Amino acid sequence: MLKNKLNTRLFVTFSLATLLILNCFSATWDVPADQKEKKSYIKFDKQTSSQGEVLYNANCASCHGNPGKNNILKSLNPIPPDLSGKSSQALSDGDLQYILNTGRGLMPNFKNVISAEDQWKVISYLRGFNPNYVQELSKFDPNKSKLVKLTAKFDSKANILTVMALADEKSGKIPIIKAEIAVFVKRYFGNMQIEKTVLTDNFGKAQVVFPKDLPGNKTGDLEVLVKLFDENYGEVQTTNKLAIGVPTDKPALNEKRAIWNVLAKAPIWTLSLYLLGVFAFILLLLYLLNNLRKLYNSKTI
Amino acid sequence: MLTQLKIEKITSDLLKPIRLTKSFLIWMGFLGASLLVCLFAYFLQLRDGMVVTGLGDYVSWGMYISNFVFFVATSLIGMLISAVLSLSGQKWATPLARIAEIIALAFAAVAGLVIIMDMGRPERLLNVFIHGRIQSPIVWDVTVVTIYVLVSTLFLYIPLIPDLKICSEKLEKLPPFARNLYKFLSLNWNNTIEQKKLIKDSTRVLAIFIIPIALAIHTVTSWLFANTSRAGWDSTIFGPYFVSGAFVSGCAAVIIAMYFFQKNYKLQDYITDFHFNKIGQLLALVSLVYLYFNLNEYMVPGYKMKLAEAKHLKELFSGSHALLFWSTQLLGLIIPIILLLFKKMRKSGPLLIIAAFVLIGSWFKRYIIVFPTMEHPFLPIQNVPLNFKIYTPTLVEILVTIAPMILVLIIITILSKIIPIIPIHETIEQLEELEENKK
């Protein structure tokens, strides 16, 4: 009996210790070596920093607070670090971008929310709080992405979108191999990814299977976003309007007359009740004023 | 002959208060000075913005809105006494009709100002007219309050026309411009049969129409709350609940006014114990109706205890607002009802004290309806300083709340100094009718 209790106690202590240790470990980020080394191809300057500040305030400040201002959302667990602090600044540019693209627990992943270029701008803003920081630019030439030709073709029988990624190099059109292709459909609030991110094959080709029941607009059009990401060619995206959705004709919530709509689209019943009331009042007023007029004139009679 | 004498006495008695007296000047001086202090507080609010108040993101409706509801409520009494009672042939209320109408007009007119005082940027009131949507209860409220003020003015003015003529003829030591103004406003009143019929018809039509208008103004005010889905407001009986509560505070206001007019204007022959007894009964009646609505309003959600409602009701019944809640309900409603059942309590002195408790209770009742709900939103309030979550009015806010009360007293005092507060013409008519019946 006693032994049992002791065992339980030991077990609890051990578990707590493990948890604590795990917790400590989880404060570091396992960033793959190649990601760690990544560097920005944009030069960090005043302009990128102030553009980054706008993005930071819109996407990050709610949790991380304003750098150095100690207004972090402390009720989260773990508490989001002040990104201008020492430990966060010790992370490499690549680390930071990796964290933004993967997220962890309460730290959201911004991969499909903030473009790579904008992510570098946020990082540029954060680096402004670190006087010791010296930027190393990546060798990547952003002009290379202008060479990319992305085409998307839809096979309506098999419901497959085939993406071809070619680069217009001087030596002629060459396929972009092993580039990440992510396909999205525009929805009301942001983009919805179709299937998973796939890699292009040796011909620069990648395929994504579409579901058959995606609601489109009245004529069934869907706005399909194809994003390519490649080490050499950077980030490129195209938008195509494809008539591959299910035609849906749901009037928008603000199309019909409704309580929540603008004045011009007020429901008939509200309009008529209101106007009827005001009209009745005007009649009453006219009747009374006429009586007063008669009263005033009646002396002479 | 005797009748003629009586008529002259009535006229001179009722006209007597219309003159400048020392006590009037002192009273007005006091009111004016207090108003200035409160206006300074309002100036601070205009200069520095709403940060000078205890209002914020979460509790954005506090003392000011409670005050607004209280003012609209009290103004409803004009409709009850001058319209409902007179249409139902309750003759005893005749001498009180004008007091009720003055109170109605003063409170309704100032209610509009109270709303503006709640705005950090009052010049944006114009936006209600430029961008207002007919679907919004706020627009309905602005509309009906304006209509009610206009109709109340006419309801005060039209029966007053014969008295204005009497004023222009009988008042002594009147500066000529004032005499001319009385004369002008009396619209050639000559006591002809046709004129009498015109006044009678107009008053009757007004008395009928002011009932739906008054109901509308307070029902719409209640919809400002009930049309939002929030704990403590999301109720289908808010309209009648507010209207019945309005009669309670209005009756109390009339009793207090009656008391002071009787004493200061020497009207003991016109406002008698009989009237106090009657209006005491009326107060008991409307309070009982209000109690009944209170029972419904708290019993139904209290039985179901839905999540947000439960939190709200617990705070009221036994939590941080319990003291305020129970003292308001007991001192402002339940104990007065019990006391009012006794005839001894319906004499002028005790009734004044009861009415004062009821009136103050009515104010706090609105306060309790407004701000605790704001402290209990459906989504929990997180990560904000304590003073965002818990509403505490500031001194500036309290002073700005008092300003309209002073303004109402000023309006009532001035009106009672320029028009006879007991209708002379109607009192004489009633007397003549009485004599006619005797013969």
XYZ file of C-alpha atoms in Angstrom:
740
model
C 0.000 0.000 0.000
C 2.630 2.456 1.151
C 4.841 1.421 -1.691
C 2.053 2.063 -4.065
C 1.598 5.581 -2.799
C 5.267 6.269 -3.052
C 5.221 4.994 -6.570
C 2.407 7.282 -7.481
C 4.229 10.203 -5.985
C 7.388 9.388 -7.815
C 5.482 9.024 -10.996
C 3.798 12.404 -10.583
C 7.090 14.098 -9.790
C 8.724 12.484 -12.736
C 5.952 13.466 -15.094
C 6.015 17.043 -13.873
C 9.767 17.185 -14.344
C 9.487 15.817 -17.858
C 6.796 18.302 -18.663
C 8.950 21.116 -17.396
C 11.916 19.964 -19.374
C 9.807 19.520 -22.471
C 8.482 22.999 -21.946
C 12.007 24.364 -21.884
C 12.850 22.527 -25.031
C 9.813 23.748 -26.787
C 11.004 27.305 -26.357
C 13.606 26.692 -29.063
C 12.724 26.253 -32.672
C 14.024 23.338 -34.739
C 14.765 25.149 -37.919
C 16.212 23.008 -40.724
C 19.725 24.072 -41.639
C 18.904 25.188 -45.163
C 16.045 27.374 -43.883
C 18.264 28.873 -41.198
C 20.669 30.131 -43.807
C 18.006 31.849 -45.850
C 18.468 35.557 -46.297
C 16.347 38.328 -47.607
C 16.817 39.460 -51.187
C 15.289 42.835 -50.263
C 17.594 45.397 -48.753
C 16.275 46.478 -45.360
C 15.918 50.248 -45.283
C 13.625 52.901 -43.877
C 10.977 52.218 -46.488
C 10.799 48.452 -46.019
C 10.835 48.987 -42.288
C 7.861 51.335 -42.294
C 5.969 49.044 -44.669
C 6.793 46.228 -42.289
C 5.508 48.226 -39.342
C 2.091 48.501 -40.967
C 2.017 44.742 -41.520
C 3.266 44.087 -38.003
C 0.609 46.281 -36.436
C -2.090 44.550 -38.444
C -0.955 40.954 -37.930
C 1.304 40.615 -34.931
C 0.836 43.475 -32.455
C -2.373 42.003 -31.019
C -0.296 39.231 -29.427
C 3.294 40.402 -29.405
C 2.508 43.993 -28.495
C 4.580 46.863 -29.777
C 8.285 46.041 -29.666
C 9.846 47.249 -26.448
C 6.563 48.669 -25.121
C 5.783 45.727 -22.844
C 2.157 45.514 -23.943
C 2.215 41.830 -24.790
C -0.929 39.707 -24.482
C 0.214 38.031 -21.299
C -2.739 35.709 -20.908
C -1.488 33.420 -23.689
C 0.463 30.320 -22.837
C 3.303 30.418 -23.737
C 3.523 34.180 -23.481
C 4.497 35.560 -26.899
C 8.003 36.996 -26.648
C 8.820 40.627 -27.259
C 10.338 40.314 -30.702
C 12.740 43.183 -30.138
C 14.184 41.269 -27.174
C 17.573 39.612 -27.105
C 16.496 36.019 -27.585
C 14.272 36.741 -30.562
C 16.871 38.950 -32.160
C 19.387 36.141 -31.763
C 17.355 34.197 -34.323
C 18.614 34.424 -37.878
C 16.575 36.009 -40.642
C 15.946 32.540 -41.956
C 14.760 31.369 -38.538
C 12.328 34.212 -38.345
C 10.895 33.518 -41.755
C 10.664 29.838 -40.975
C 8.748 30.580 -37.769
C 6.364 32.818 -39.698
C 5.795 30.086 -42.257
C 5.261 27.231 -39.840
C 3.862 28.670 -36.623
C 3.497 26.625 -33.447
C 0.622 26.319 -31.013
C -0.801 29.753 -30.540
C 1.711 31.317 -32.891
C -0.225 31.270 -36.167
C 1.317 30.256 -39.452
C 1.411 33.101 -41.921
C 2.519 31.120 -44.957
C -0.510 31.835 -47.037
C -1.411 35.083 -45.352
C 1.658 37.238 -45.802
C 3.697 36.902 -48.993
C 7.403 36.133 -48.768
C 8.273 39.666 -49.766
C 6.041 41.137 -47.074
C 7.443 38.717 -44.514
C 10.889 40.141 -45.202
C 9.469 43.615 -44.652
C 8.108 42.623 -41.231
C 11.507 41.203 -40.388
C 13.098 44.410 -41.638
C 10.904 46.304 -39.176
C 11.863 44.026 -36.304
C 15.556 44.319 -37.110
C 15.272 48.068 -36.692
C 15.174 47.459 -32.922
C 18.530 45.741 -32.952
C 21.447 48.193 -33.300
C 23.931 45.332 -33.710
C 22.197 43.818 -36.662
C 24.044 43.837 -39.967
C 22.108 42.551 -42.894
C 23.491 39.946 -45.238
C 21.648 39.922 -48.513
C 20.836 36.711 -50.289
C 22.276 36.099 -53.701
C 18.849 35.573 -55.068
C 18.017 37.895 -57.944
C 14.338 38.937 -57.729
C 14.365 39.697 -61.431
C 14.524 35.991 -62.032
C 10.933 35.580 -61.028
C 9.932 37.742 -63.990
C 11.070 34.924 -66.247
C 8.572 32.462 -64.855
C 5.588 31.494 -67.047
C 2.874 29.773 -65.077
C -0.020 28.267 -66.992
C -2.958 26.370 -65.629
C -5.257 24.092 -67.593
C -8.298 22.372 -66.278
C -9.432 18.953 -67.348
C -13.104 19.042 -66.556
C -13.579 15.293 -67.044
C -11.026 14.264 -64.466
C -11.396 17.486 -62.456
C -7.666 17.996 -62.504
C -5.830 21.272 -62.734
C -2.527 20.899 -64.528
C 0.013 23.594 -63.835
C 3.033 24.111 -66.106
C 5.958 26.092 -64.729
C 8.477 27.203 -67.346
C 11.241 29.756 -67.225
C 12.067 31.980 -70.200
C 15.818 31.688 -69.957
C 18.136 32.886 -72.726
C 18.808 29.286 -73.590
C 15.098 28.866 -74.259
C 12.146 27.664 -72.242
C 13.218 25.352 -69.504
C 10.969 23.553 -67.025
C 11.215 24.608 -63.371
C 11.789 21.420 -61.468
C 10.809 20.636 -57.887
C 9.163 23.995 -57.318
C 6.342 24.191 -54.750
C 2.952 24.695 -56.310
C 0.021 25.688 -54.124
C -3.434 26.208 -55.605
C -6.073 28.327 -53.921
C -9.638 29.321 -54.604
C -10.777 32.801 -53.597
C -13.498 32.742 -50.954
C -15.256 35.536 -49.078
C -12.680 35.792 -46.355
C -9.338 34.867 -47.833
C -8.091 31.991 -49.929
C -8.843 28.333 -49.538
C -6.095 25.922 -50.509
C -7.045 23.002 -52.735
C -5.323 19.757 -51.780
C -1.767 20.025 -50.523
C 1.230 21.856 -51.849
C 2.795 19.734 -54.609
C 6.172 19.755 -56.362
C 6.681 20.127 -60.072
C 8.118 17.143 -61.930
C 10.927 17.058 -64.452
C 8.742 18.685 -67.073
C 7.753 21.515 -64.761
C 4.322 19.959 -64.423
C 2.202 19.610 -61.296
C -1.359 18.388 -60.875
C -4.019 19.162 -58.288
C -7.324 17.300 -58.081
C -10.277 19.590 -57.536
C -13.416 18.687 -55.589
C -16.511 18.614 -57.801
C -18.772 20.684 -55.599
C -17.052 24.008 -55.111
C -19.653 26.751 -55.199
C -18.826 29.360 -57.813
C -20.575 32.560 -58.765
C -23.765 32.788 -60.843
C -22.083 31.344 -63.908
C -19.974 28.917 -61.938
C -16.755 30.897 -62.213
C -14.045 30.362 -59.646
C -11.042 32.547 -59.165
C -8.121 30.159 -58.982
C -4.815 31.339 -57.605
C -1.702 29.401 -58.513
C 1.374 30.096 -56.430
C 4.845 28.901 -57.301
C 7.736 28.939 -54.939
C 11.172 28.048 -56.065
C 14.630 28.502 -54.625
C 15.951 30.040 -57.844
C 12.951 31.821 -59.180
C 11.340 33.049 -56.007
C 7.636 33.513 -55.519
C 5.289 33.893 -58.471
C 1.550 33.760 -58.630
C -1.158 33.947 -61.267
C -4.894 34.269 -61.045
C -7.215 32.522 -63.480
C -10.939 32.725 -63.783
C -12.158 29.208 -64.508
C -15.762 28.150 -65.017
C -15.385 25.002 -62.967
C -17.522 25.689 -59.895
C -21.148 24.871 -59.248
C -23.202 27.875 -60.358
C -24.705 29.407 -57.251
C -27.120 32.257 -57.250
C -27.468 33.214 -53.652
C -28.184 36.903 -53.394
C -25.705 38.644 -51.162
C -27.049 39.446 -47.714
C -27.089 43.133 -48.565
C -28.866 42.740 -51.883
C -32.437 42.547 -50.650
C -34.335 44.897 -48.405
C -33.445 44.126 -44.797
C -33.255 45.599 -41.344
C -29.465 45.593 -41.527
C -29.294 47.173 -44.960
C -28.771 50.793 -45.977
C -31.614 53.281 -45.870
C -32.433 52.853 -49.562
C -32.956 49.153 -48.893
C -35.052 49.441 -45.767
C -37.823 46.845 -45.491
C -41.165 48.066 -46.796
C -42.862 47.471 -43.464
C -40.416 49.635 -41.514
C -40.561 52.348 -44.133
C -44.332 52.392 -44.285
C -44.872 52.227 -40.524
C -42.416 55.021 -39.957
C -43.777 57.228 -42.712
C -47.357 56.489 -41.668
C -46.571 57.613 -38.145
C -44.903 60.802 -39.286
C -47.727 61.477 -41.741
C -50.376 61.009 -39.038
C -48.501 63.444 -36.859
C -48.379 66.033 -39.638
C -52.137 65.663 -40.148
C -52.690 66.175 -36.421
C -50.472 69.222 -36.462
C -52.281 70.713 -39.459
C -55.665 70.099 -37.838
C -54.564 71.836 -34.638
C -52.942 74.763 -36.409
C -56.077 75.225 -38.475
C -58.146 75.256 -35.286
C -55.859 77.911 -33.844
C -56.198 79.943 -37.021
C -59.986 79.710 -36.789
C -59.798 80.692 -33.140
C -57.765 83.749 -34.027
C -60.138 84.851 -36.771
C -63.395 84.125 -34.984
C -63.449 87.396 -33.077
C -64.626 89.341 -36.055
C -67.521 87.011 -36.722
C -73.834 87.183 -7.469
C -72.096 84.836 -5.088
C -70.747 83.014 -8.089
C -69.305 86.213 -9.465
C -67.496 86.855 -6.193
C -66.148 83.356 -6.169
C -64.914 83.735 -9.706
C -63.047 86.861 -8.798
C -61.459 85.197 -5.828
C -60.391 82.246 -7.927
C -58.893 84.523 -10.531
C -56.957 86.622 -8.083
C -55.815 83.563 -6.064
C -54.513 81.777 -9.085
C -52.909 84.834 -10.624
C -51.160 85.814 -7.428
C -48.059 83.642 -7.858
C -47.319 85.327 -11.194
C -44.989 88.029 -10.000
C -41.360 88.352 -9.088
C -40.714 87.529 -5.468
C -37.582 87.475 -3.434
C -37.757 83.773 -2.788
C -38.133 83.151 -6.515
C -35.017 85.174 -7.245
C -33.021 83.398 -4.542
C -34.161 80.008 -5.777
C -33.319 80.876 -9.374
C -29.967 82.278 -8.292
C -29.202 79.032 -6.537
C -30.284 76.959 -9.543
C -28.347 79.185 -11.927
C -25.149 78.940 -9.879
C -25.419 75.154 -9.588
C -26.081 74.911 -13.295
C -22.926 76.875 -14.012
C -20.851 74.448 -11.966
C -22.342 71.514 -13.866
C -21.834 73.250 -17.189
C -18.191 73.684 -16.308
C -18.006 69.913 -15.898
C -19.603 69.574 -19.313
C -17.070 71.997 -20.706
C -14.318 69.708 -19.373
C -15.976 66.776 -21.106
C -16.140 68.702 -24.378
C -12.561 69.833 -24.096
C -10.949 66.558 -23.019
C -13.407 64.047 -24.428
C -15.217 61.125 -22.830
C -12.089 60.042 -20.929
C -13.255 62.332 -18.152
C -16.168 59.940 -17.606
C -16.174 56.374 -16.369
C -17.462 55.205 -19.740
C -15.365 53.083 -22.059
C -15.474 50.351 -24.659
C -17.328 47.866 -22.521
C -19.585 50.061 -20.431
C -20.421 52.686 -23.001
C -23.873 53.361 -21.580
C -23.809 54.516 -17.995
C -25.247 57.345 -16.015
C -26.105 59.518 -19.011
C -28.285 56.944 -20.696
C -29.951 56.054 -17.395
C -30.648 59.730 -17.006
C -32.115 59.875 -20.490
C -34.453 56.973 -19.782
C -35.434 58.570 -16.494
C -36.266 61.856 -18.212
C -38.306 60.264 -20.965
C -40.081 58.179 -18.336
C -41.021 61.067 -16.108
C -42.328 63.033 -19.060
C -44.989 60.405 -19.682
C -47.061 61.615 -16.756
C -48.563 64.395 -18.873
C -50.247 61.758 -20.944
C -51.547 59.826 -17.942
C -53.001 62.712 -15.990
C -54.088 65.134 -18.687
C -55.214 62.610 -21.261
C -56.111 59.252 -19.735
C -57.701 60.593 -16.569
C -59.545 63.435 -18.266
C -60.838 61.190 -21.058
C -62.085 58.724 -18.483
C -63.961 61.476 -16.682
C -61.793 61.708 -13.570
C -62.616 65.312 -12.696
C -60.377 65.429 -9.613
C -57.325 65.541 -11.851
C -58.314 68.801 -13.561
C -56.324 71.117 -11.270
C -53.292 68.858 -11.654
C -53.419 68.696 -15.434
C -51.280 71.747 -16.017
C -48.651 70.729 -13.456
C -48.439 67.374 -15.189
C -48.169 69.026 -18.585
C -45.427 71.380 -17.429
C -43.495 68.441 -16.005
C -44.032 66.492 -19.222
C -42.798 69.299 -21.410
C -39.802 70.138 -19.233
C -38.628 66.537 -18.931
C -39.240 65.673 -22.591
C -37.468 68.763 -23.888
C -34.465 68.166 -21.643
C -34.371 64.435 -22.483
C -33.188 65.403 -25.949
C -30.347 67.393 -24.424
C -29.349 64.495 -22.187
C -28.729 62.342 -25.243
C -26.499 65.017 -26.718
C -24.573 65.215 -23.447
C -23.826 61.517 -23.805
C -21.997 62.192 -27.054
C -18.295 62.853 -27.012
C -18.667 64.644 -30.325
C -22.072 66.328 -30.133
C -21.674 67.991 -33.512
C -21.981 64.523 -35.010
C -25.638 64.500 -34.053
C -26.198 65.838 -37.549
C -25.065 62.475 -38.873
C -28.250 60.960 -37.489
C -30.170 63.157 -39.888
C -27.735 62.841 -42.787
C -26.962 59.130 -42.566
C -29.667 57.835 -40.243
C -31.412 54.643 -41.239
C -35.128 54.279 -40.721
C -34.449 50.756 -39.495
C -32.625 52.047 -36.445
C -34.490 52.521 -33.151
C -32.240 55.526 -32.551
C -33.878 57.295 -35.501
C -37.331 56.315 -34.247
C -36.393 57.680 -30.854
C -35.195 61.007 -32.228
C -38.424 61.235 -34.220
C -40.854 60.411 -31.441
C -39.091 62.514 -28.824
C -39.298 65.521 -31.160
C -42.955 64.816 -31.904
C -43.747 64.383 -28.219
C -42.092 67.687 -27.335
C -44.114 69.467 -30.022
C -47.383 67.812 -29.067
C -46.760 68.421 -25.360
C -46.171 72.089 -26.103
C -49.503 72.284 -27.895
C -51.167 70.282 -25.155
C -49.927 72.824 -22.652
C -50.649 75.810 -24.860
C -54.136 75.191 -26.243
C -56.013 74.806 -22.946
C -53.960 77.760 -21.722
C -55.302 80.226 -24.293
C -58.264 81.470 -22.171
C -55.958 81.852 -19.175
C -53.512 83.882 -21.240
C -56.317 86.302 -22.004
C -57.112 86.512 -18.295
C -53.428 87.132 -17.611
C -53.258 89.968 -20.104
C -56.325 91.619 -18.619
C -56.085 90.973 -14.930
C -52.397 90.951 -14.088
C -51.273 94.152 -12.466
C -47.919 95.878 -12.736
C -47.091 94.099 -15.948
C -44.562 95.617 -18.328
C -46.284 96.475 -21.616
C -44.291 94.007 -23.699
C -45.373 91.166 -21.416
C -48.987 92.265 -21.576
C -48.774 92.396 -25.356
C -47.181 88.974 -25.467
C -49.977 87.488 -23.338
C -52.477 89.207 -25.576
C -50.811 87.995 -28.735
C -50.602 84.438 -27.458
C -54.233 84.443 -26.391
C -55.173 84.606 -30.090
C -58.120 86.988 -29.792
C -59.764 84.805 -27.181
C -63.195 86.201 -26.454
C -64.941 83.356 -24.743
C -67.367 82.885 -27.636
C -69.199 79.622 -28.056
C -67.349 78.900 -31.266
C -63.988 79.479 -29.625
C -64.910 77.316 -26.690
C -65.868 74.542 -29.033
C -62.596 74.883 -30.956
C -60.554 74.597 -27.756
C -62.625 71.723 -26.534
C -62.312 69.807 -29.789
C -58.600 70.460 -30.105
C -57.933 69.425 -26.520
C -59.926 66.283 -26.969
C -58.167 65.306 -30.176
C -54.831 66.049 -28.540
C -55.766 64.017 -25.487
C -56.565 61.065 -27.691
C -53.489 61.293 -29.885
C -51.023 61.998 -27.127
C -51.698 58.525 -25.731
C -50.178 56.577 -28.645
C -47.438 59.183 -29.025
C -46.443 58.939 -25.378
C -46.623 55.152 -25.520
C -44.442 55.282 -28.622
C -41.775 57.466 -27.077
C -41.219 55.241 -24.117
C -41.703 51.977 -25.943
C -39.141 53.048 -28.514
C -36.809 54.017 -25.681
C -37.232 50.523 -24.289
C -36.504 49.063 -27.724
C -33.146 50.802 -27.729
C -32.377 48.136 -25.143
C -34.687 45.249 -25.975
C -33.749 45.213 -29.660
C -30.199 44.291 -28.799
C -29.474 40.770 -27.733
C -27.921 41.279 -24.334
C -28.397 39.762 -20.916
C -30.980 41.734 -18.980
C -32.340 43.594 -22.000
C -33.368 40.815 -24.340
C -36.969 40.874 -23.205
C -40.342 41.024 -24.916
C -42.071 42.947 -22.136
C -39.636 45.829 -22.061
C -42.172 48.228 -23.614
C -44.931 47.877 -21.004
C -42.297 47.424 -18.290
C -40.833 50.817 -19.131
C -44.206 52.519 -19.612
C -45.565 51.305 -16.277
C -42.329 52.354 -14.589
C -42.659 55.728 -16.252
C -46.012 56.389 -14.611
C -44.458 55.614 -11.236
C -41.699 58.202 -11.549
C -44.052 60.712 -13.181
C -46.630 60.426 -10.415
C -43.923 60.917 -7.830
C -42.685 64.006 -9.653
C -46.191 65.460 -9.803
C -46.714 64.858 -6.079
C -43.491 66.658 -5.231
C -44.404 69.559 -7.509
C -47.923 69.686 -6.055
C -46.533 69.892 -2.565
C -44.232 72.785 -3.302
C -46.765 74.690 -5.375
C -49.406 74.260 -2.700
C -47.099 75.533 0.008
C -45.244 78.296 -1.839
C -48.026 79.581 -4.034
C -50.666 79.401 -1.291
C -52.947 77.118 -3.234
C -54.383 75.212 -0.261
C -57.907 75.848 -1.546
C -57.170 74.307 -4.915
C -54.738 71.531 -4.164
C -56.289 69.866 -1.148
C -55.884 66.735 0.901
C -58.469 65.237 -1.387
C -56.104 65.627 -4.316
C -53.163 64.228 -2.393
C -55.242 61.257 -1.370
C -56.332 60.639 -4.952
C -52.913 60.921 -6.470
C -51.555 58.770 -3.654
C -53.988 56.100 -4.753
C -52.911 56.590 -8.334
C -49.276 56.174 -7.336
C -50.144 52.989 -5.466
C -51.982 51.659 -8.500
C -49.239 52.347 -11.039
C -46.611 51.060 -8.602
C -48.492 47.801 -8.253
C -48.649 47.455 -12.026
C -44.932 48.174 -12.179
C -44.244 45.633 -9.457
C -46.117 43.071 -11.513
C -43.931 43.789 -14.530
C -40.822 43.620 -12.351
C -41.890 40.201 -11.202
C -42.158 39.043 -14.814
C -38.954 40.706 -15.841
C -36.846 38.952 -13.203
C -38.822 35.777 -12.609
C -38.773 34.443 -16.165
C -35.025 34.670 -16.849
C -34.355 33.875 -13.174
C -36.154 30.553 -13.522
C -34.248 29.512 -16.635
C -30.893 31.003 -15.666
C -29.414 30.931 -19.146
C -25.667 31.353 -19.018
C -25.231 35.078 -19.568
C -28.521 35.977 -17.868
C -27.524 33.925 -14.868
C -24.289 35.816 -14.441
C -26.142 39.089 -14.782
C -28.924 38.166 -12.350
C -26.501 36.772 -9.777
C -24.627 40.058 -9.753
C -27.926 41.880 -9.227
C -29.466 39.579 -6.636
C -26.477 38.649 -4.533
C -23.364 39.979 -6.211
C -21.690 43.329 -6.429
C -24.859 45.212 -7.426
C -27.087 43.579 -4.825
C -27.070 46.469 -2.374
C -28.085 48.930 -5.074
C -30.630 46.549 -6.530
C -32.392 45.646 -3.305
C -32.408 49.120 -1.853
C -33.889 50.430 -5.082
C -36.564 47.766 -5.236
C -37.420 47.961 -1.544
C -37.140 51.668 -0.824
C -38.284 52.834 -4.232
C -41.124 50.441 -4.890
C -42.158 47.783 -2.386
C -42.147 49.735 0.881
C -43.859 52.755 -0.768
C -46.607 50.446 -2.059
C -47.200 49.053 1.412
C -47.237 52.507 2.975
C -49.520 53.937 0.317
C -52.202 51.432 1.240
C -52.799 53.432 4.418
C -54.897 56.551 4.130
C -52.749 58.343 6.705
C -49.772 58.016 4.415
C -51.606 59.720 1.581
C -51.635 63.095 3.360
C -49.421 65.753 1.835
C -46.474 65.457 4.269
C -45.913 61.692 4.315
C -46.785 61.488 0.642
C -44.044 63.973 -0.177
C -41.469 61.786 1.535
C -42.770 58.626 -0.108
C -42.770 60.367 -3.491
C -39.197 61.529 -2.974
C -38.102 57.953 -2.281
C -40.034 56.693 -5.278
C -38.542 59.328 -7.575
C -34.978 58.680 -6.447
C -35.663 54.952 -6.659
C -36.914 55.441 -10.220
C -33.656 57.073 -11.170
C -31.602 54.269 -9.665
C -33.876 51.691 -11.261
C -32.876 53.007 -14.693
C -29.259 53.024 -13.590
C -29.583 49.355 -12.640
C -31.218 48.504 -15.929
C -28.506 50.182 -17.983
C -25.003 49.620 -16.694
C -24.894 46.083 -15.174
C -25.893 44.632 -18.542
C -22.989 46.458 -20.107
C -20.656 44.813 -17.613
C -21.890 41.371 -18.667
C -21.387 40.902 -22.395
C -21.723 37.461 -23.956
C -18.063 37.340 -24.910
C -15.865 37.470 -21.834
C -13.855 40.619 -21.268
C -10.173 39.715 -21.142
C -6.857 41.402 -20.677
C -8.106 44.845 -19.807
C -7.523 46.939 -16.720
C -10.098 46.473 -13.968
C -11.607 49.924 -14.444
C -12.628 48.949 -17.990
C -14.683 46.071 -16.670
C -16.264 47.749 -13.676
C -18.115 50.960 -14.223
C -17.552 53.770 -11.756
C -18.912 57.173 -12.717
C -16.568 60.109 -12.227
C -17.334 63.405 -10.522
C -17.480 65.179 -13.873
C -19.966 62.605 -15.067
C -22.135 63.012 -11.980
C -22.156 66.789 -12.380
C -23.058 66.492 -16.055
C -25.867 64.160 -15.005
C -27.167 66.678 -12.503
C -27.170 69.533 -15.018
C -30.352 68.421 -16.816
C -32.118 67.964 -13.498
C -31.354 71.568 -12.625
C -32.452 72.617 -16.070
C -35.803 70.894 -15.556
C -36.281 72.678 -12.235
C -35.472 75.989 -13.916
C -37.967 75.374 -16.717
C -40.697 74.303 -14.308
C -40.057 77.259 -11.996
C -40.079 79.786 -14.821
C -43.195 78.343 -16.429
C -44.969 78.378 -13.086
C -44.063 82.044 -12.768
C -45.459 83.113 -16.116
C -48.595 81.015 -16.434
C -51.182 80.054 -13.838
C -50.358 76.529 -12.782
C -53.952 75.768 -11.896
C -56.134 76.306 -14.973
C -58.278 79.376 -14.133
C -60.724 79.079 -16.965
C -61.452 75.421 -16.334
C -61.788 75.875 -12.590
C -64.327 78.615 -13.190
C -66.154 76.493 -15.746
C -66.373 73.623 -13.286
C -67.693 75.996 -10.657
C -70.314 77.344 -13.014
C -71.335 73.824 -13.935
C -71.685 73.022 -10.266
C -73.865 76.066 -9.683
C -75.897 75.195 -12.761
C -76.583 71.736 -11.378
C -77.612 73.120 -8.008
C -80.370 75.244 -9.513
